mmCIF file of C-alpha atoms in Angstrom:
data_model
loop_
_atom_site.group_PDB
_atom_site.id
_atom_site.type_symbol
_atom_site.label_atom_id
_atom_site.label_comp_id
_atom_site.label_asym_id
_atom_site.label_seq_id
_atom_site.Cartn_x
_atom_site.Cartn_y
_atom_site.Cartn_z
ATOM 1 C CA MET F 9 113.460 88.151 113.259
ATOM 2 C CA THR F 10 113.163 91.268 111.111
ATOM 3 C CA GLU F 11 116.638 91.459 109.565
ATOM 4 C CA SER F 12 117.666 88.915 106.976
ATOM 5 C CA PRO F 13 121.095 87.332 107.457
ATOM 6 C CA TRP F 14 121.477 87.190 103.670
ATOM 7 C CA VAL F 15 123.266 90.465 103.157
ATOM 8 C CA LEU F 16 125.720 89.186 100.561
ATOM 9 C CA PRO F 17 125.723 90.788 97.124
ATOM 10 C CA ARG F 18 123.311 89.176 94.660
ATOM 11 C CA GLU F 19 126.244 88.152 92.490
ATOM 12 C CA VAL F 20 127.413 85.723 95.186
ATOM 13 C CA PHE F 21 124.121 83.822 94.934
ATOM 14 C CA ALA F 22 124.132 84.049 91.128
ATOM 15 C CA ARG F 23 127.647 82.572 90.883
ATOM 16 C CA ARG F 24 126.609 79.703 93.139
ATOM 17 C CA ALA F 25 123.588 78.964 90.944
ATOM 18 C CA ASP F 26 125.819 79.038 87.852
ATOM 19 C CA ARG F 27 128.374 76.699 89.394
ATOM 20 C CA LEU F 28 125.761 74.197 90.552
ATOM 21 C CA SER F 29 124.008 74.302 87.178
ATOM 22 C CA ARG F 30 127.246 73.643 85.270
ATOM 23 C CA GLU F 31 128.294 70.857 87.609
ATOM 24 C CA PRO F 32 125.076 69.602 89.190
ATOM 25 C CA ALA F 33 125.479 69.160 92.900
ATOM 26 C CA GLY F 34 123.976 70.445 96.088
ATOM 27 C CA ALA F 35 121.509 69.186 98.661
ATOM 28 C CA SER F 36 118.438 68.926 96.421
ATOM 29 C CA TYR F 37 120.377 67.326 93.578
ATOM 30 C CA ASP F 38 122.159 64.839 95.823
ATOM 31 C CA ARG F 39 118.955 63.819 97.631
ATOM 32 C CA GLU F 40 116.978 63.331 94.439
ATOM 33 C CA ARG F 41 119.760 61.394 92.701
ATOM 34 C CA ALA F 42 120.667 59.217 95.705
ATOM 35 C CA GLY F 43 117.258 57.631 96.133
ATOM 36 C CA ALA F 44 115.336 55.582 93.638
ATOM 37 C CA ARG F 45 112.838 58.397 93.322
ATOM 38 C CA PRO F 46 111.061 59.264 90.113
ATOM 39 C CA ALA F 47 112.102 62.467 88.365
ATOM 40 C CA PRO F 48 110.938 65.518 90.311
ATOM 41 C CA GLY F 49 108.532 66.695 87.576
ATOM 42 C CA ALA F 50 106.980 69.960 88.806
ATOM 43 C CA VAL F 51 109.252 71.821 91.226
ATOM 44 C CA LEU F 52 108.434 74.716 93.526
ATOM 45 C CA ASP F 53 111.535 76.611 94.648
ATOM 46 C CA VAL F 54 110.731 78.665 97.775
ATOM 47 C CA GLY F 55 113.242 81.428 98.418
ATOM 48 C CA ALA F 56 114.627 80.614 94.985
ATOM 49 C CA GLY F 57 117.229 83.322 94.585
ATOM 50 C CA ALA F 58 119.064 82.647 91.316
ATOM 51 C CA GLY F 59 118.117 78.956 91.361
ATOM 52 C CA ALA F 60 120.951 77.173 93.165
ATOM 53 C CA ALA F 61 118.515 74.666 94.750
ATOM 54 C CA SER F 62 116.337 73.903 91.722
ATOM 55 C CA LEU F 63 118.398 74.413 88.576
ATOM 56 C CA PRO F 64 120.841 71.537 89.192
ATOM 57 C CA LEU F 65 117.728 69.376 88.663
ATOM 58 C CA ALA F 66 116.785 71.123 85.381
ATOM 59 C CA SER F 67 117.118 68.029 83.210
ATOM 60 C CA ARG F 68 114.506 66.289 85.391
ATOM 61 C CA ILE F 69 112.087 69.209 85.840
ATOM 62 C CA THR F 70 108.905 69.482 83.760
ATOM 63 C CA ALA F 71 107.659 72.727 85.345
ATOM 64 C CA LEU F 72 109.381 75.232 87.643
ATOM 65 C CA THR F 73 107.720 77.782 89.907
ATOM 66 C CA ALA F 74 110.063 80.116 91.771
ATOM 67 C CA VAL F 75 109.141 82.233 94.798
ATOM 68 C CA ASP F 76 111.368 84.999 96.122
ATOM 69 C CA THR F 77 110.992 88.479 97.591
ATOM 70 C CA ASP F 78 113.805 89.786 95.383
ATOM 71 C CA CYS F 79 112.562 90.437 91.839
ATOM 72 C CA GLU F 80 116.107 90.888 90.530
ATOM 73 C CA MET F 81 117.037 87.428 91.762
ATOM 74 C CA LEU F 82 113.902 85.989 90.147
ATOM 75 C CA ALA F 83 114.928 87.608 86.848
ATOM 76 C CA ARG F 84 118.346 85.970 87.155
ATOM 77 C CA LEU F 85 116.689 82.620 87.821
ATOM 78 C CA ALA F 86 114.396 83.052 84.793
ATOM 79 C CA SER F 87 117.377 83.696 82.537
ATOM 80 C CA ARG F 88 119.237 80.660 83.848
ATOM 81 C CA ALA F 89 116.129 78.495 83.548
ATOM 82 C CA ARG F 90 115.668 79.549 79.892
ATOM 83 C CA ASP F 91 119.301 78.624 79.247
ATOM 84 C CA ALA F 92 118.455 75.171 80.649
ATOM 85 C CA GLY F 93 115.360 74.844 78.456
ATOM 86 C CA LEU F 94 112.796 75.721 81.146
ATOM 87 C CA GLU F 95 110.291 78.525 81.320
ATOM 88 C CA ALA F 96 110.060 79.389 85.009
ATOM 89 C CA ARG F 97 106.858 80.736 86.503
ATOM 90 C CA LEU F 98 107.911 83.566 88.818
ATOM 91 C CA LEU F 99 106.031 84.467 91.992
ATOM 92 C CA PRO F 100 107.453 87.596 93.592
ATOM 93 C CA GLY F 101 106.623 87.693 97.268
ATOM 94 C CA ARG F 102 107.056 85.888 100.541
ATOM 95 C CA TRP F 103 106.019 82.297 101.202
ATOM 96 C CA PRO F 104 103.374 81.429 102.410
ATOM 97 C CA ASP F 105 101.776 84.759 101.442
ATOM 98 C CA VAL F 106 101.864 83.792 97.734
ATOM 99 C CA ALA F 107 101.043 80.097 98.286
ATOM 100 C CA ASP F 108 97.583 80.420 96.719
ATOM 101 C CA GLN F 109 99.224 81.414 93.429
ATOM 102 C CA ALA F 110 101.504 78.358 93.262
ATOM 103 C CA ALA F 111 100.634 75.291 91.231
ATOM 104 C CA PRO F 112 100.859 71.787 92.739
ATOM 105 C CA ALA F 113 104.440 70.532 92.930
ATOM 106 C CA ASP F 114 106.051 67.123 93.034
ATOM 107 C CA LEU F 115 109.060 68.514 94.894
ATOM 108 C CA VAL F 116 109.612 71.681 96.917
ATOM 109 C CA THR F 117 113.142 73.003 97.283
ATOM 110 C CA CYS F 118 113.731 75.419 100.124
ATOM 111 C CA HIS F 119 117.392 76.117 100.803
ATOM 112 C CA ASN F 120 118.799 78.692 103.193
ATOM 113 C CA VAL F 121 115.353 80.149 103.830
ATOM 114 C CA LEU F 122 114.148 78.652 107.107
ATOM 115 C CA TYR F 123 116.474 80.906 109.060
ATOM 116 C CA ASN F 124 114.053 83.761 108.343
ATOM 117 C CA VAL F 125 110.831 81.839 109.070
ATOM 118 C CA PRO F 126 109.345 82.709 112.471
ATOM 119 C CA ASP F 127 106.659 79.973 112.398
ATOM 120 C CA LEU F 128 107.590 76.800 110.516
ATOM 121 C CA VAL F 129 104.284 74.913 110.679
ATOM 122 C CA PRO F 130 102.189 77.338 108.561
ATOM 123 C CA PHE F 131 105.159 77.771 106.237
ATOM 124 C CA ILE F 132 105.264 74.041 105.488
ATOM 125 C CA GLU F 133 101.523 73.402 105.583
ATOM 126 C CA ARG F 134 100.961 75.790 102.665
ATOM 127 C CA SER F 135 102.812 73.530 100.249
ATOM 128 C CA PRO F 136 100.559 73.051 97.205
ATOM 129 C CA GLY F 137 99.823 69.383 96.608
ATOM 130 C CA THR F 138 103.300 68.132 97.477
ATOM 131 C CA PRO F 139 103.527 64.436 98.340
ATOM 132 C CA ALA F 140 104.863 63.723 101.808
ATOM 133 C CA GLY F 141 108.620 63.538 101.934
ATOM 134 C CA ARG F 142 109.199 65.579 98.790
ATOM 135 C CA TRP F 143 110.683 68.655 100.401
ATOM 136 C CA SER F 144 114.384 69.378 100.050
ATOM 137 C CA TRP F 145 115.538 71.466 103.017
ATOM 138 C CA ASN F 146 118.915 72.996 103.545
ATOM 139 C CA SER F 147 119.435 75.666 106.155
ATOM 140 C CA PRO F 148 122.029 76.794 108.661
ATOM 141 C CA PRO F 149 121.136 76.128 112.284
ATOM 142 C CA ARG F 150 119.382 78.895 114.175
ATOM 143 C CA THR F 151 121.609 80.500 116.751
ATOM 144 C CA HIS F 152 119.049 82.584 118.600
#
């Protein structure tokens, strides 16, 4: 697939990140809070956008690395992370192309990204030091 289905204006993603940060919710938040898991600690957000997957967990994050191809969205995430008391490490680029630059993570969030991934195995295998079972996926089903 060469065309991304995410053609919505950036502000749509930014508003979602703001809403989920104000009132923590969402797939990654719900999964981490539902289980008796330890705090996420270091989080890697792949396809981070403005931070809707990772920032609801801000109070439990000790380090945040964000990967996205859109530098403007990474800047929005960085601003929101600072507001939450975090200094995000930004990795502009496509996962797994920038995987070697990412620090080990206790949890990887990857929401609404898999739709654009042509080969899932290398995408997942490049996770830096993530314990098994510490991925938070959320993606629409593929229709083609």
